[in-house]
């Protein structure tokens, strides 16, 4: 089964486009596809996809693209897993911890190699408020944004 390939006569296409109203050049293949010669070349070169060149925006292609985009969006949520942490209750409750009452203690917050004194309010072992320690010479009772952000770590 031999097919004789006839090349597309671009000069004839240019003459045909020059006779039309509008621009002398085409912007896309869809604009060029209105010629019979181009339709014949497309049917010979790509027999399965020749219909898509005539009508590229089909409902089937739209649904394929929407399905693929939804699948890709769904896969982005699957790749990230949170680390598993086990929460265990106290075996022996420390004497200074009373459930429901805050526990205050002094500590130090390190930032860029320097330590600043802080006062920490803690509920059930988790820090809830950090203030600067007035007795520490680095903070003098003031806190900065980095101290406050240390609660979230």
mmCIF file of C-alpha atoms in Angstrom, residues 6-85:
data_model
loop_
_atom_site.group_PDB
_atom_site.id
_atom_site.type_symbol
_atom_site.label_atom_id
_atom_site.label_comp_id
_atom_site.label_asym_id
_atom_site.label_seq_id
_atom_site.Cartn_x
_atom_site.Cartn_y
_atom_site.Cartn_z
ATOM 1 C CA UNK A 6 1.779 15.468 -2.546
ATOM 2 C CA UNK A 7 3.437 18.377 -0.802
ATOM 3 C CA UNK A 8 1.334 21.291 0.286
ATOM 4 C CA UNK A 9 1.552 24.072 -2.254
ATOM 5 C CA UNK A 10 2.293 27.018 0.010
ATOM 6 C CA UNK A 11 2.316 29.469 -2.865
ATOM 7 C CA UNK A 12 -1.264 28.541 -3.744
ATOM 8 C CA UNK A 13 -2.259 28.895 -0.099
ATOM 9 C CA UNK A 14 -0.620 32.320 0.080
ATOM 10 C CA UNK A 15 -2.451 33.426 -3.066
ATOM 11 C CA UNK A 16 -5.713 32.141 -1.659
ATOM 12 C CA UNK A 17 -5.155 33.970 1.632
ATOM 13 C CA UNK A 18 -4.133 37.152 -0.187
ATOM 14 C CA UNK A 19 -7.446 37.143 -2.040
ATOM 15 C CA UNK A 20 -9.349 36.983 1.262
ATOM 16 C CA UNK A 21 -10.192 39.996 3.357
ATOM 17 C CA UNK A 22 -8.064 40.510 6.477
ATOM 18 C CA UNK A 23 -4.462 39.756 7.265
ATOM 19 C CA UNK A 24 -2.155 38.203 4.651
ATOM 20 C CA UNK A 25 -0.653 35.777 7.190
ATOM 21 C CA UNK A 26 -2.372 33.179 9.338
ATOM 22 C CA UNK A 27 -2.022 33.042 13.105
ATOM 23 C CA UNK A 28 -2.698 29.367 13.634
ATOM 24 C CA UNK A 29 -3.273 26.115 11.823
ATOM 25 C CA UNK A 30 -6.985 26.469 12.467
ATOM 26 C CA UNK A 31 -7.043 29.564 10.281
ATOM 27 C CA UNK A 32 -5.079 27.744 7.582
ATOM 28 C CA UNK A 33 -7.265 24.632 7.916
ATOM 29 C CA UNK A 34 -10.080 26.272 5.977
ATOM 30 C CA UNK A 35 -8.349 25.366 2.708
ATOM 31 C CA UNK A 36 -9.038 22.102 0.910
ATOM 32 C CA UNK A 37 -5.345 21.423 0.292
ATOM 33 C CA UNK A 38 -4.554 21.617 3.977
ATOM 34 C CA UNK A 39 -7.444 19.300 4.850
ATOM 35 C CA UNK A 40 -6.121 16.719 2.370
ATOM 36 C CA UNK A 41 -2.574 16.904 3.741
ATOM 37 C CA UNK A 42 -3.830 16.531 7.323
ATOM 38 C CA UNK A 43 -5.974 13.537 6.403
ATOM 39 C CA UNK A 44 -2.981 11.821 4.762
ATOM 40 C CA UNK A 45 -0.410 12.626 7.461
ATOM 41 C CA UNK A 46 -2.553 12.147 10.570
ATOM 42 C CA UNK A 47 -5.623 10.086 9.689
ATOM 43 C CA UNK A 48 -6.673 9.531 13.312
ATOM 44 C CA UNK A 49 -6.301 13.169 14.325
ATOM 45 C CA UNK A 50 -7.573 14.914 11.226
ATOM 46 C CA UNK A 51 -10.979 15.493 12.800
ATOM 47 C CA UNK A 52 -9.385 17.290 15.744
ATOM 48 C CA UNK A 53 -7.780 19.788 13.418
ATOM 49 C CA UNK A 54 -11.208 20.654 12.029
ATOM 50 C CA UNK A 55 -12.830 20.965 15.459
ATOM 51 C CA UNK A 56 -10.142 21.140 18.168
ATOM 52 C CA UNK A 57 -12.471 22.043 21.050
ATOM 53 C CA UNK A 58 -14.526 18.902 21.454
ATOM 54 C CA UNK A 59 -16.434 17.899 24.541
ATOM 55 C CA UNK A 60 -14.386 14.739 24.856
ATOM 56 C CA UNK A 61 -11.074 16.638 24.887
ATOM 57 C CA UNK A 62 -12.470 19.070 27.441
ATOM 58 C CA UNK A 63 -13.516 16.235 29.740
ATOM 59 C CA UNK A 64 -10.109 14.561 29.331
ATOM 60 C CA UNK A 65 -8.323 17.746 30.348
ATOM 61 C CA UNK A 66 -10.647 18.350 33.293
ATOM 62 C CA UNK A 67 -10.221 14.768 34.497
ATOM 63 C CA UNK A 68 -6.448 14.997 34.265
ATOM 64 C CA UNK A 69 -6.344 18.310 36.118
ATOM 65 C CA UNK A 70 -8.563 16.963 38.904
ATOM 66 C CA UNK A 71 -6.388 13.866 39.195
ATOM 67 C CA UNK A 72 -3.228 15.961 39.438
ATOM 68 C CA UNK A 73 -4.818 18.227 42.034
ATOM 69 C CA UNK A 74 -5.862 15.193 44.054
ATOM 70 C CA UNK A 75 -2.368 13.721 43.945
ATOM 71 C CA UNK A 76 -0.825 16.811 45.513
ATOM 72 C CA UNK A 77 -2.587 16.084 48.788
ATOM 73 C CA UNK A 78 -1.402 12.470 48.888
ATOM 74 C CA UNK A 79 2.351 13.033 48.963
ATOM 75 C CA UNK A 80 2.656 14.842 52.295
ATOM 76 C CA UNK A 81 2.343 12.817 55.451
ATOM 77 C CA UNK A 82 2.439 14.232 58.927
ATOM 78 C CA UNK A 83 4.874 12.588 61.334
ATOM 79 C CA UNK A 84 3.239 10.264 63.813
ATOM 80 C CA UNK A 85 3.429 11.378 67.422
#
